Amino acid sequence: QVQLVESGGGLVQAGGSLRLSCAASGSIFRFAVMGWYRQAPGKERELVAGISSSSRTSYADFVKGRFTISRDNAKNTVYLQMNSLKPEDTAVYYCNAAISRNYWGQGTQVTVSS
């Protein structure tokens, strides 16, 4: 069983930055592929960034060059550094852990004002 708790969301002006954190329970964290997803009102949930157990990263085109995903296996935590935020980045951001199944956090709201 894996539990994920996100933090770090909030309200920021366009061009600003936020860092999201996702703390995971369980000793198998270091084996998990971790990802950040987001869901805006009226839209489907979409993948933002992913990081493998060996820290190989991938990004959606709409965040490349602005967002950085990283992980700290000693702290069982994955991060999403978000820079140059745009109003269209406004969404609930969810942490995902893929091991034997998918686990989800409760989500954290990110609101970017213009």
PDB file of N, CA and C in Angstrom:
ATOM      1  N   GLN A   1       0.840  -1.186   0.000  1.00  0.00           N
ATOM      2  CA  GLN A   1       0.000   0.000   0.000  1.00  0.00           C
ATOM      3  C   GLN A   1       0.882   1.245   0.000  1.00  0.00           C
ATOM      4  N   VAL A   2       0.565   2.201  -0.856  1.00  0.00           N
ATOM      5  CA  VAL A   2       1.310   3.450  -0.957  1.00  0.00           C
ATOM      6  C   VAL A   2       0.345   4.604  -0.759  1.00  0.00           C
ATOM      7  N   GLN A   3       0.710   5.520   0.100  1.00  0.00           N
ATOM      8  CA  GLN A   3      -0.074   6.739   0.283  1.00  0.00           C
ATOM      9  C   GLN A   3       0.744   7.931  -0.190  1.00  0.00           C
ATOM     10  N   LEU A   4       0.095   8.837  -0.902  1.00  0.00           N
ATOM     11  CA  LEU A   4       0.754  10.009  -1.461  1.00  0.00           C
ATOM     12  C   LEU A   4       0.089  11.268  -0.940  1.00  0.00           C
ATOM     13  N   VAL A   5       0.901  12.219  -0.496  1.00  0.00           N
ATOM     14  CA  VAL A   5       0.375  13.480   0.021  1.00  0.00           C
ATOM     15  C   VAL A   5       1.082  14.624  -0.684  1.00  0.00           C
ATOM     16  N   GLU A   6       0.306  15.401  -1.454  1.00  0.00           N
ATOM     17  CA  GLU A   6       0.863  16.543  -2.171  1.00  0.00           C
ATOM     18  C   GLU A   6       0.802  17.795  -1.310  1.00  0.00           C
ATOM     19  N   SER A   7       1.711  18.716  -1.592  1.00  0.00           N
ATOM     20  CA  SER A   7       1.701  20.026  -0.950  1.00  0.00           C
ATOM     21  C   SER A   7       2.396  21.014  -1.865  1.00  0.00           C
ATOM     22  N   GLY A   8       2.234  22.299  -1.553  1.00  0.00           N
ATOM     23  CA  GLY A   8       2.948  23.330  -2.282  1.00  0.00           C
ATOM     24  C   GLY A   8       2.117  24.122  -3.276  1.00  0.00           C
ATOM     25  N   GLY A   9       0.863  23.748  -3.451  1.00  0.00           N
ATOM     26  CA  GLY A   9       0.019  24.506  -4.361  1.00  0.00           C
ATOM     27  C   GLY A   9      -0.337  25.868  -3.775  1.00  0.00           C
ATOM     28  N   GLY A  10      -0.984  26.680  -4.598  1.00  0.00           N
ATOM     29  CA  GLY A  10      -1.396  27.991  -4.133  1.00  0.00           C
ATOM     30  C   GLY A  10      -1.724  28.917  -5.277  1.00  0.00           C
ATOM     31  N   LEU A  11      -1.804  30.202  -4.942  1.00  0.00           N
ATOM     32  CA  LEU A  11      -2.119  31.253  -5.907  1.00  0.00           C
ATOM     33  C   LEU A  11      -0.841  32.016  -6.244  1.00  0.00           C
ATOM     34  N   VAL A  12      -0.574  32.180  -7.516  1.00  0.00           N
ATOM     35  CA  VAL A  12       0.626  32.891  -7.954  1.00  0.00           C
ATOM     36  C   VAL A  12       0.301  33.704  -9.197  1.00  0.00           C
ATOM     37  N   GLN A  13       1.013  34.788  -9.386  1.00  0.00           N
ATOM     38  CA  GLN A  13       0.823  35.595 -10.578  1.00  0.00           C
ATOM     39  C   GLN A  13       1.538  34.969 -11.771  1.00  0.00           C
ATOM     40  N   ALA A  14       1.053  35.277 -12.939  1.00  0.00           N
ATOM     41  CA  ALA A  14       1.695  34.794 -14.160  1.00  0.00           C
ATOM     42  C   ALA A  14       3.170  35.193 -14.159  1.00  0.00           C
ATOM     43  N   GLY A  15       4.011  34.245 -14.561  1.00  0.00           N
ATOM     44  CA  GLY A  15       5.447  34.465 -14.547  1.00  0.00           C
ATOM     45  C   GLY A  15       6.122  34.014 -13.270  1.00  0.00           C
ATOM     46  N   GLY A  16       5.328  33.697 -12.270  1.00  0.00           N
ATOM     47  CA  GLY A  16       5.862  33.271 -10.984  1.00  0.00           C
ATOM     48  C   GLY A  16       6.217  31.800 -10.951  1.00  0.00           C
ATOM     49  N   SER A  17       6.607  31.343  -9.763  1.00  0.00           N
ATOM     50  CA  SER A  17       7.056  29.962  -9.574  1.00  0.00           C
ATOM     51  C   SER A  17       6.391  29.329  -8.359  1.00  0.00           C
ATOM     52  N   LEU A  18       6.266  28.030  -8.417  1.00  0.00           N
ATOM     53  CA  LEU A  18       5.826  27.216  -7.289  1.00  0.00           C
ATOM     54  C   LEU A  18       6.586  25.910  -7.334  1.00  0.00           C
ATOM     55  N   ARG A  19       6.757  25.309  -6.167  1.00  0.00           N
ATOM     56  CA  ARG A  19       7.326  23.965  -6.112  1.00  0.00           C
ATOM     57  C   ARG A  19       6.347  23.051  -5.393  1.00  0.00           C
ATOM     58  N   LEU A  20       5.911  22.034  -6.090  1.00  0.00           N
ATOM     59  CA  LEU A  20       5.035  21.023  -5.507  1.00  0.00           C
ATOM     60  C   LEU A  20       5.873  19.877  -4.956  1.00  0.00           C
ATOM     61  N   SER A  21       5.396  19.314  -3.859  1.00  0.00           N
ATOM     62  CA  SER A  21       6.034  18.143  -3.258  1.00  0.00           C
ATOM     63  C   SER A  21       5.008  17.037  -3.122  1.00  0.00           C
ATOM     64  N   CYS A  22       5.489  15.834  -3.220  1.00  0.00           N
ATOM     65  CA  CYS A  22       4.634  14.664  -3.026  1.00  0.00           C
ATOM     66  C   CYS A  22       5.401  13.688  -2.138  1.00  0.00           C
ATOM     67  N   ALA A  23       4.924  13.519  -0.936  1.00  0.00           N
ATOM     68  CA  ALA A  23       5.551  12.610   0.019  1.00  0.00           C
ATOM     69  C   ALA A  23       4.839  11.272  -0.040  1.00  0.00           C
ATOM     70  N   ALA A  24       5.630  10.218  -0.165  1.00  0.00           N
ATOM     71  CA  ALA A  24       5.073   8.876  -0.302  1.00  0.00           C
ATOM     72  C   ALA A  24       5.420   8.022   0.901  1.00  0.00           C
ATOM     73  N   SER A  25       4.475   7.202   1.298  1.00  0.00           N
ATOM     74  CA  SER A  25       4.738   6.220   2.356  1.00  0.00           C
ATOM     75  C   SER A  25       5.188   4.933   1.700  1.00  0.00           C
ATOM     76  N   GLY A  26       5.853   4.084   2.450  1.00  0.00           N
ATOM     77  CA  GLY A  26       6.222   2.786   1.904  1.00  0.00           C
ATOM     78  C   GLY A  26       7.654   2.714   1.436  1.00  0.00           C
ATOM     79  N   SER A  27       8.258   1.557   1.643  1.00  0.00           N
ATOM     80  CA  SER A  27       9.675   1.372   1.320  1.00  0.00           C
ATOM     81  C   SER A  27       9.910   1.105  -0.157  1.00  0.00           C
ATOM     82  N   ILE A  28       8.834   0.927  -0.929  1.00  0.00           N
ATOM     83  CA  ILE A  28       9.021   0.591  -2.345  1.00  0.00           C
ATOM     84  C   ILE A  28       9.022   1.823  -3.225  1.00  0.00           C
ATOM     85  N   PHE A  29       9.031   3.003  -2.602  1.00  0.00           N
ATOM     86  CA  PHE A  29       8.988   4.250  -3.375  1.00  0.00           C
ATOM     87  C   PHE A  29      10.079   4.286  -4.423  1.00  0.00           C
ATOM     88  N   ARG A  30      11.283   3.837  -4.035  1.00  0.00           N
ATOM     89  CA  ARG A  30      12.422   3.993  -4.951  1.00  0.00           C
ATOM     90  C   ARG A  30      12.268   3.142  -6.214  1.00  0.00           C
ATOM     91  N   PHE A  31      11.344   2.201  -6.199  1.00  0.00           N
ATOM     92  CA  PHE A  31      11.124   1.359  -7.378  1.00  0.00           C
ATOM     93  C   PHE A  31      10.013   1.906  -8.278  1.00  0.00           C
ATOM     94  N   ALA A  32       9.320   2.917  -7.805  1.00  0.00           N
ATOM     95  CA  ALA A  32       8.130   3.401  -8.500  1.00  0.00           C
ATOM     96  C   ALA A  32       8.469   4.411  -9.588  1.00  0.00           C
ATOM     97  N   VAL A  33       7.720   4.340 -10.665  1.00  0.00           N
ATOM     98  CA  VAL A  33       7.713   5.431 -11.642  1.00  0.00           C
ATOM     99  C   VAL A  33       6.747   6.472 -11.094  1.00  0.00           C
ATOM    100  N   MET A  34       7.229   7.683 -10.964  1.00  0.00           N
ATOM    101  CA  MET A  34       6.418   8.746 -10.374  1.00  0.00           C
ATOM    102  C   MET A  34       6.016   9.747 -11.452  1.00  0.00           C
ATOM    103  N   GLY A  35       4.848  10.319 -11.270  1.00  0.00           N
ATOM    104  CA  GLY A  35       4.397  11.290 -12.253  1.00  0.00           C
ATOM    105  C   GLY A  35       3.555  12.376 -11.616  1.00  0.00           C
ATOM    106  N   TRP A  36       3.524  13.500 -12.281  1.00  0.00           N
ATOM    107  CA  TRP A  36       2.609  14.586 -11.936  1.00  0.00           C
ATOM    108  C   TRP A  36       1.604  14.735 -13.080  1.00  0.00           C
ATOM    109  N   TYR A  37       0.343  14.783 -12.708  1.00  0.00           N
ATOM    110  CA  TYR A  37      -0.755  15.004 -13.639  1.00  0.00           C
ATOM    111  C   TYR A  37      -1.489  16.264 -13.207  1.00  0.00           C
ATOM    112  N   ARG A  38      -2.317  16.773 -14.100  1.00  0.00           N
ATOM    113  CA  ARG A  38      -3.154  17.901 -13.730  1.00  0.00           C
ATOM    114  C   ARG A  38      -4.516  17.782 -14.399  1.00  0.00           C
ATOM    115  N   GLN A  39      -5.479  18.413 -13.766  1.00  0.00           N
ATOM    116  CA  GLN A  39      -6.830  18.415 -14.308  1.00  0.00           C
ATOM    117  C   GLN A  39      -7.448  19.790 -14.092  1.00  0.00           C
ATOM    118  N   ALA A  40      -7.753  20.442 -15.188  1.00  0.00           N
ATOM    119  CA  ALA A  40      -8.418  21.730 -15.144  1.00  0.00           C
ATOM    120  C   ALA A  40      -9.929  21.520 -15.219  1.00  0.00           C
ATOM    121  N   PRO A  41     -10.717  22.475 -14.749  1.00  0.00           N
ATOM    122  CA  PRO A  41     -12.175  22.325 -14.791  1.00  0.00           C
ATOM    123  C   PRO A  41     -12.676  22.050 -16.202  1.00  0.00           C
ATOM    124  N   GLY A  42     -13.499  21.011 -16.320  1.00  0.00           N
ATOM    125  CA  GLY A  42     -14.076  20.674 -17.603  1.00  0.00           C
ATOM    126  C   GLY A  42     -13.156  19.950 -18.551  1.00  0.00           C
ATOM    127  N   LYS A  43     -11.951  19.633 -18.091  1.00  0.00           N
ATOM    128  CA  LYS A  43     -10.981  18.951 -18.950  1.00  0.00           C
ATOM    129  C   LYS A  43     -10.581  17.617 -18.340  1.00  0.00           C
ATOM    130  N   GLU A  44      -9.999  16.774 -19.178  1.00  0.00           N
ATOM    131  CA  GLU A  44      -9.524  15.485 -18.704  1.00  0.00           C
ATOM    132  C   GLU A  44      -8.178  15.639 -17.993  1.00  0.00           C
ATOM    133  N   ARG A  45      -7.895  14.689 -17.132  1.00  0.00           N
ATOM    134  CA  ARG A  45      -6.603  14.679 -16.456  1.00  0.00           C
ATOM    135  C   ARG A  45      -5.510  14.391 -17.495  1.00  0.00           C
ATOM    136  N   GLU A  46      -4.404  15.139 -17.389  1.00  0.00           N
ATOM    137  CA  GLU A  46      -3.331  14.971 -18.355  1.00  0.00           C
ATOM    138  C   GLU A  46      -1.987  14.862 -17.656  1.00  0.00           C
ATOM    139  N   LEU A  47      -1.080  14.119 -18.299  1.00  0.00           N
ATOM    140  CA  LEU A  47       0.259  13.941 -17.757  1.00  0.00           C
ATOM    141  C   LEU A  47       1.074  15.210 -17.957  1.00  0.00           C
ATOM    142  N   VAL A  48       1.735  15.634 -16.896  1.00  0.00           N
ATOM    143  CA  VAL A  48       2.596  16.812 -16.955  1.00  0.00           C
ATOM    144  C   VAL A  48       4.065  16.393 -17.069  1.00  0.00           C
ATOM    145  N   ALA A  49       4.492  15.489 -16.173  1.00  0.00           N
ATOM    146  CA  ALA A  49       5.888  15.069 -16.165  1.00  0.00           C
ATOM    147  C   ALA A  49       5.997  13.731 -15.458  1.00  0.00           C
ATOM    148  N   GLY A  50       7.020  12.965 -15.820  1.00  0.00           N
ATOM    149  CA  GLY A  50       7.255  11.683 -15.188  1.00  0.00           C
ATOM    150  C   GLY A  50       8.728  11.485 -14.907  1.00  0.00           C
ATOM    151  N   ILE A  51       9.012  10.619 -13.930  1.00  0.00           N
ATOM    152  CA  ILE A  51      10.398  10.314 -13.588  1.00  0.00           C
ATOM    153  C   ILE A  51      10.475   8.838 -13.224  1.00  0.00           C
ATOM    154  N   SER A  52      11.428   8.155 -13.828  1.00  0.00           N
ATOM    155  CA  SER A  52      11.569   6.724 -13.588  1.00  0.00           C
ATOM    156  C   SER A  52      12.324   6.466 -12.287  1.00  0.00           C
ATOM    157  N   SER A  53      12.438   5.191 -11.936  1.00  0.00           N
ATOM    158  CA  SER A  53      13.175   4.820 -10.727  1.00  0.00           C
ATOM    159  C   SER A  53      14.652   5.168 -10.853  1.00  0.00           C
ATOM    160  N   SER A  54      15.148   5.284 -12.077  1.00  0.00           N
ATOM    161  CA  SER A  54      16.546   5.672 -12.306  1.00  0.00           C
ATOM    162  C   SER A  54      16.672   7.162 -12.613  1.00  0.00           C
ATOM    163  N   SER A  55      15.586   7.908 -12.353  1.00  0.00           N
ATOM    164  CA  SER A  55      15.547   9.368 -12.507  1.00  0.00           C
ATOM    165  C   SER A  55      15.588   9.852 -13.951  1.00  0.00           C
ATOM    166  N   ARG A  56      15.186   8.999 -14.862  1.00  0.00           N
ATOM    167  CA  ARG A  56      15.004   9.458 -16.239  1.00  0.00           C
ATOM    168  C   ARG A  56      13.697  10.237 -16.293  1.00  0.00           C
ATOM    169  N   THR A  57      13.717  11.406 -16.906  1.00  0.00           N
ATOM    170  CA  THR A  57      12.550  12.281 -16.886  1.00  0.00           C
ATOM    171  C   THR A  57      11.909  12.430 -18.257  1.00  0.00           C
ATOM    172  N   SER A  58      10.633  12.766 -18.248  1.00  0.00           N
ATOM    173  CA  SER A  58       9.916  13.077 -19.471  1.00  0.00           C
ATOM    174  C   SER A  58       8.910  14.175 -19.158  1.00  0.00           C
ATOM    175  N   TYR A  59       8.588  14.980 -20.176  1.00  0.00           N
ATOM    176  CA  TYR A  59       7.716  16.130 -19.976  1.00  0.00           C
ATOM    177  C   TYR A  59       6.711  16.263 -21.113  1.00  0.00           C
ATOM    178  N   ALA A  60       5.537  16.763 -20.759  1.00  0.00           N
ATOM    179  CA  ALA A  60       4.590  17.155 -21.793  1.00  0.00           C
ATOM    180  C   ALA A  60       5.150  18.377 -22.519  1.00  0.00           C
ATOM    181  N   ASP A  61       4.828  18.490 -23.781  1.00  0.00           N
ATOM    182  CA  ASP A  61       5.366  19.600 -24.575  1.00  0.00           C
ATOM    183  C   ASP A  61       5.004  20.955 -23.973  1.00  0.00           C
ATOM    184  N   PHE A  62       3.829  21.042 -23.360  1.00  0.00           N
ATOM    185  CA  PHE A  62       3.369  22.346 -22.884  1.00  0.00           C
ATOM    186  C   PHE A  62       4.096  22.819 -21.627  1.00  0.00           C
ATOM    187  N   VAL A  63       4.959  21.992 -21.034  1.00  0.00           N
ATOM    188  CA  VAL A  63       5.722  22.432 -19.858  1.00  0.00           C
ATOM    189  C   VAL A  63       7.234  22.334 -20.065  1.00  0.00           C
ATOM    190  N   LYS A  64       7.658  21.823 -21.198  1.00  0.00           N
ATOM    191  CA  LYS A  64       9.098  21.693 -21.442  1.00  0.00           C
ATOM    192  C   LYS A  64       9.797  23.040 -21.339  1.00  0.00           C
ATOM    193  N   GLY A  65      10.903  23.039 -20.604  1.00  0.00           N
ATOM    194  CA  GLY A  65      11.665  24.268 -20.422  1.00  0.00           C
ATOM    195  C   GLY A  65      11.169  25.128 -19.277  1.00  0.00           C
ATOM    196  N   ARG A  66      10.011  24.792 -18.710  1.00  0.00           N
ATOM    197  CA  ARG A  66       9.456  25.584 -17.601  1.00  0.00           C
ATOM    198  C   ARG A  66       9.371  24.781 -16.311  1.00  0.00           C
ATOM    199  N   PHE A  67       9.033  23.500 -16.416  1.00  0.00           N
ATOM    200  CA  PHE A  67       8.849  22.641 -15.240  1.00  0.00           C
ATOM    201  C   PHE A  67       9.986  21.635 -15.147  1.00  0.00           C
ATOM    202  N   THR A  68      10.328  21.272 -13.918  1.00  0.00           N
ATOM    203  CA  THR A  68      11.352  20.253 -13.676  1.00  0.00           C
ATOM    204  C   THR A  68      10.857  19.282 -12.618  1.00  0.00           C
ATOM    205  N   ILE A  69      10.883  18.005 -12.954  1.00  0.00           N
ATOM    206  CA  ILE A  69      10.519  16.968 -11.993  1.00  0.00           C
ATOM    207  C   ILE A  69      11.799  16.357 -11.432  1.00  0.00           C
ATOM    208  N   SER A  70      11.773  16.045 -10.143  1.00  0.00           N
ATOM    209  CA  SER A  70      12.926  15.416  -9.503  1.00  0.00           C
ATOM    210  C   SER A  70      12.429  14.537  -8.368  1.00  0.00           C
ATOM    211  N   ARG A  71      13.318  13.698  -7.866  1.00  0.00           N
ATOM    212  CA  ARG A  71      12.940  12.817  -6.762  1.00  0.00           C
ATOM    213  C   ARG A  71      14.099  12.702  -5.790  1.00  0.00           C
ATOM    214  N   ASP A  72      13.735  12.475  -4.539  1.00  0.00           N
ATOM    215  CA  ASP A  72      14.698  12.228  -3.471  1.00  0.00           C
ATOM    216  C   ASP A  72      14.278  10.926  -2.804  1.00  0.00           C
ATOM    217  N   ASN A  73      14.940   9.833  -3.174  1.00  0.00           N
ATOM    218  CA  ASN A  73      14.539   8.524  -2.646  1.00  0.00           C
ATOM    219  C   ASN A  73      14.785   8.411  -1.152  1.00  0.00           C
ATOM    220  N   ALA A  74      15.748   9.146  -0.629  1.00  0.00           N
ATOM    221  CA  ALA A  74      16.009   9.104   0.815  1.00  0.00           C
ATOM    222  C   ALA A  74      14.851   9.705   1.602  1.00  0.00           C
ATOM    223  N   LYS A  75      14.140  10.639   0.964  1.00  0.00           N
ATOM    224  CA  LYS A  75      13.004  11.294   1.624  1.00  0.00           C
ATOM    225  C   LYS A  75      11.662  10.779   1.107  1.00  0.00           C
ATOM    226  N   ASN A  76      11.695   9.801   0.201  1.00  0.00           N
ATOM    227  CA  ASN A  76      10.440   9.283  -0.380  1.00  0.00           C
ATOM    228  C   ASN A  76       9.591  10.419  -0.947  1.00  0.00           C
ATOM    229  N   THR A  77      10.214  11.335  -1.635  1.00  0.00           N
ATOM    230  CA  THR A  77       9.520  12.526  -2.103  1.00  0.00           C
ATOM    231  C   THR A  77       9.852  12.815  -3.565  1.00  0.00           C
ATOM    232  N   VAL A  78       8.835  13.242  -4.296  1.00  0.00           N
ATOM    233  CA  VAL A  78       9.028  13.703  -5.661  1.00  0.00           C
ATOM    234  C   VAL A  78       8.577  15.162  -5.724  1.00  0.00           C
ATOM    235  N   TYR A  79       9.275  15.926  -6.531  1.00  0.00           N
ATOM    236  CA  TYR A  79       9.024  17.360  -6.613  1.00  0.00           C
ATOM    237  C   TYR A  79       8.660  17.773  -8.042  1.00  0.00           C
ATOM    238  N   LEU A  80       7.953  18.873  -8.139  1.00  0.00           N
ATOM    239  CA  LEU A  80       7.716  19.494  -9.429  1.00  0.00           C
ATOM    240  C   LEU A  80       7.985  20.992  -9.269  1.00  0.00           C
ATOM    241  N   GLN A  81       9.099  21.436  -9.820  1.00  0.00           N
ATOM    242  CA  GLN A  81       9.428  22.854  -9.817  1.00  0.00           C
ATOM    243  C   GLN A  81       8.783  23.479 -11.042  1.00  0.00           C
ATOM    244  N   MET A  82       7.942  24.466 -10.809  1.00  0.00           N
ATOM    245  CA  MET A  82       7.192  25.100 -11.890  1.00  0.00           C
ATOM    246  C   MET A  82       7.598  26.569 -11.983  1.00  0.00           C
ATOM    247  N   ASN A  83       8.198  26.927 -13.099  1.00  0.00           N
ATOM    248  CA  ASN A  83       8.626  28.302 -13.340  1.00  0.00           C
ATOM    249  C   ASN A  83       7.857  28.881 -14.521  1.00  0.00           C
ATOM    250  N   SER A  84       7.913  30.192 -14.637  1.00  0.00           N
ATOM    251  CA  SER A  84       7.250  30.893 -15.755  1.00  0.00           C
ATOM    252  C   SER A  84       5.802  30.430 -15.901  1.00  0.00           C
ATOM    253  N   LEU A  85       5.109  30.409 -14.799  1.00  0.00           N
ATOM    254  CA  LEU A  85       3.731  29.899 -14.807  1.00  0.00           C
ATOM    255  C   LEU A  85       2.818  30.791 -15.635  1.00  0.00           C
ATOM    256  N   LYS A  86       1.843  30.139 -16.270  1.00  0.00           N
ATOM    257  CA  LYS A  86       0.873  30.812 -17.129  1.00  0.00           C
ATOM    258  C   LYS A  86      -0.532  30.563 -16.582  1.00  0.00           C
ATOM    259  N   PRO A  87      -1.476  31.426 -16.884  1.00  0.00           N
ATOM    260  CA  PRO A  87      -2.853  31.187 -16.424  1.00  0.00           C
ATOM    261  C   PRO A  87      -3.387  29.828 -16.864  1.00  0.00           C
ATOM    262  N   GLU A  88      -2.970  29.347 -18.015  1.00  0.00           N
ATOM    263  CA  GLU A  88      -3.446  28.042 -18.487  1.00  0.00           C
ATOM    264  C   GLU A  88      -2.852  26.869 -17.706  1.00  0.00           C
ATOM    265  N   ASP A  89      -1.908  27.135 -16.808  1.00  0.00           N
ATOM    266  CA  ASP A  89      -1.401  26.086 -15.923  1.00  0.00           C
ATOM    267  C   ASP A  89      -2.310  25.876 -14.713  1.00  0.00           C
ATOM    268  N   THR A  90      -3.321  26.699 -14.574  1.00  0.00           N
ATOM    269  CA  THR A  90      -4.261  26.564 -13.464  1.00  0.00           C
ATOM    270  C   THR A  90      -4.969  25.216 -13.529  1.00  0.00           C
ATOM    271  N   ALA A  91      -4.889  24.463 -12.442  1.00  0.00           N
ATOM    272  CA  ALA A  91      -5.463  23.118 -12.396  1.00  0.00           C
ATOM    273  C   ALA A  91      -5.237  22.528 -11.009  1.00  0.00           C
ATOM    274  N   VAL A  92      -5.865  21.406 -10.768  1.00  0.00           N
ATOM    275  CA  VAL A  92      -5.502  20.588  -9.612  1.00  0.00           C
ATOM    276  C   VAL A  92      -4.402  19.641 -10.075  1.00  0.00           C
ATOM    277  N   TYR A  93      -3.311  19.629  -9.348  1.00  0.00           N
ATOM    278  CA  TYR A  93      -2.163  18.796  -9.692  1.00  0.00           C
ATOM    279  C   TYR A  93      -2.141  17.565  -8.797  1.00  0.00           C
ATOM    280  N   TYR A  94      -1.993  16.418  -9.438  1.00  0.00           N
ATOM    281  CA  TYR A  94      -2.017  15.144  -8.738  1.00  0.00           C
ATOM    282  C   TYR A  94      -0.690  14.414  -8.894  1.00  0.00           C
ATOM    283  N   CYS A  95      -0.277  13.791  -7.813  1.00  0.00           N
ATOM    284  CA  CYS A  95       0.896  12.939  -7.822  1.00  0.00           C
ATOM    285  C   CYS A  95       0.455  11.505  -8.094  1.00  0.00           C
ATOM    286  N   ASN A  96       1.242  10.790  -8.871  1.00  0.00           N
ATOM    287  CA  ASN A  96       0.932   9.398  -9.214  1.00  0.00           C
ATOM    288  C   ASN A  96       2.159   8.538  -8.987  1.00  0.00           C
ATOM    289  N   ALA A  97       1.923   7.346  -8.437  1.00  0.00           N
ATOM    290  CA  ALA A  97       2.988   6.355  -8.291  1.00  0.00           C
ATOM    291  C   ALA A  97       2.549   5.088  -8.999  1.00  0.00           C
ATOM    292  N   ALA A  98       3.370   4.612  -9.904  1.00  0.00           N
ATOM    293  CA  ALA A  98       3.060   3.390 -10.647  1.00  0.00           C
ATOM    294  C   ALA A  98       4.037   2.306 -10.238  1.00  0.00           C
ATOM    295  N   ILE A  99       3.506   1.282  -9.571  1.00  0.00           N
ATOM    296  CA  ILE A  99       4.326   0.149  -9.166  1.00  0.00           C
ATOM    297  C   ILE A  99       3.600  -1.093  -9.670  1.00  0.00           C
ATOM    298  N   SER A 100       2.914  -1.783  -8.776  1.00  0.00           N
ATOM    299  CA  SER A 100       2.093  -2.907  -9.229  1.00  0.00           C
ATOM    300  C   SER A 100       0.745  -2.404  -9.720  1.00  0.00           C
ATOM    301  N   ARG A 101       0.401  -1.207  -9.303  1.00  0.00           N
ATOM    302  CA  ARG A 101      -0.832  -0.537  -9.718  1.00  0.00           C
ATOM    303  C   ARG A 101      -0.595   0.955  -9.603  1.00  0.00           C
ATOM    304  N   ASN A 102      -1.571   1.722 -10.004  1.00  0.00           N
ATOM    305  CA  ASN A 102      -1.464   3.169  -9.893  1.00  0.00           C
ATOM    306  C   ASN A 102      -2.010   3.648  -8.551  1.00  0.00           C
ATOM    307  N   TYR A 103      -1.235   4.533  -7.921  1.00  0.00           N
ATOM    308  CA  TYR A 103      -1.676   5.183  -6.702  1.00  0.00           C
ATOM    309  C   TYR A 103      -1.757   6.686  -6.967  1.00  0.00           C
ATOM    310  N   TRP A 104      -2.735   7.350  -6.333  1.00  0.00           N
ATOM    311  CA  TRP A 104      -2.949   8.785  -6.544  1.00  0.00           C
ATOM    312  C   TRP A 104      -2.998   9.521  -5.212  1.00  0.00           C
ATOM    313  N   GLY A 105      -2.500  10.747  -5.237  1.00  0.00           N
ATOM    314  CA  GLY A 105      -2.686  11.626  -4.107  1.00  0.00           C
ATOM    315  C   GLY A 105      -4.031  12.321  -4.211  1.00  0.00           C
ATOM    316  N   GLN A 106      -4.299  13.194  -3.233  1.00  0.00           N
ATOM    317  CA  GLN A 106      -5.591  13.867  -3.171  1.00  0.00           C
ATOM    318  C   GLN A 106      -5.625  15.109  -4.051  1.00  0.00           C
ATOM    319  N   GLY A 107      -4.462  15.566  -4.493  1.00  0.00           N
ATOM    320  CA  GLY A 107      -4.398  16.730  -5.366  1.00  0.00           C
ATOM    321  C   GLY A 107      -4.125  18.018  -4.612  1.00  0.00           C
ATOM    322  N   THR A 108      -3.499  18.963  -5.307  1.00  0.00           N
ATOM    323  CA  THR A 108      -3.249  20.283  -4.739  1.00  0.00           C
ATOM    324  C   THR A 108      -3.571  21.329  -5.812  1.00  0.00           C
ATOM    325  N   GLN A 109      -4.281  22.354  -5.412  1.00  0.00           N
ATOM    326  CA  GLN A 109      -4.744  23.364  -6.363  1.00  0.00           C
ATOM    327  C   GLN A 109      -3.628  24.350  -6.687  1.00  0.00           C
ATOM    328  N   VAL A 110      -3.445  24.598  -7.969  1.00  0.00           N
ATOM    329  CA  VAL A 110      -2.534  25.638  -8.448  1.00  0.00           C
ATOM    330  C   VAL A 110      -3.361  26.625  -9.260  1.00  0.00           C
ATOM    331  N   THR A 111      -3.320  27.883  -8.854  1.00  0.00           N
ATOM    332  CA  THR A 111      -4.055  28.924  -9.558  1.00  0.00           C
ATOM    333  C   THR A 111      -3.080  30.016  -9.982  1.00  0.00           C
ATOM    334  N   VAL A 112      -3.067  30.306 -11.274  1.00  0.00           N
ATOM    335  CA  VAL A 112      -2.167  31.323 -11.822  1.00  0.00           C
ATOM    336  C   VAL A 112      -3.019  32.473 -12.333  1.00  0.00           C
ATOM    337  N   SER A 113      -2.836  33.636 -11.746  1.00  0.00           N
ATOM    338  CA  SER A 113      -3.614  34.804 -12.143  1.00  0.00           C
ATOM    339  C   SER A 113      -2.877  35.598 -13.218  1.00  0.00           C
ATOM    340  N   SER A 114      -3.653  36.222 -14.076  1.00  0.00           N
ATOM    341  CA  SER A 114      -3.054  36.989 -15.182  1.00  0.00           C
ATOM    342  C   SER A 114      -2.774  38.430 -14.764  1.00  0.00           C
TER     343      SER A 114
END
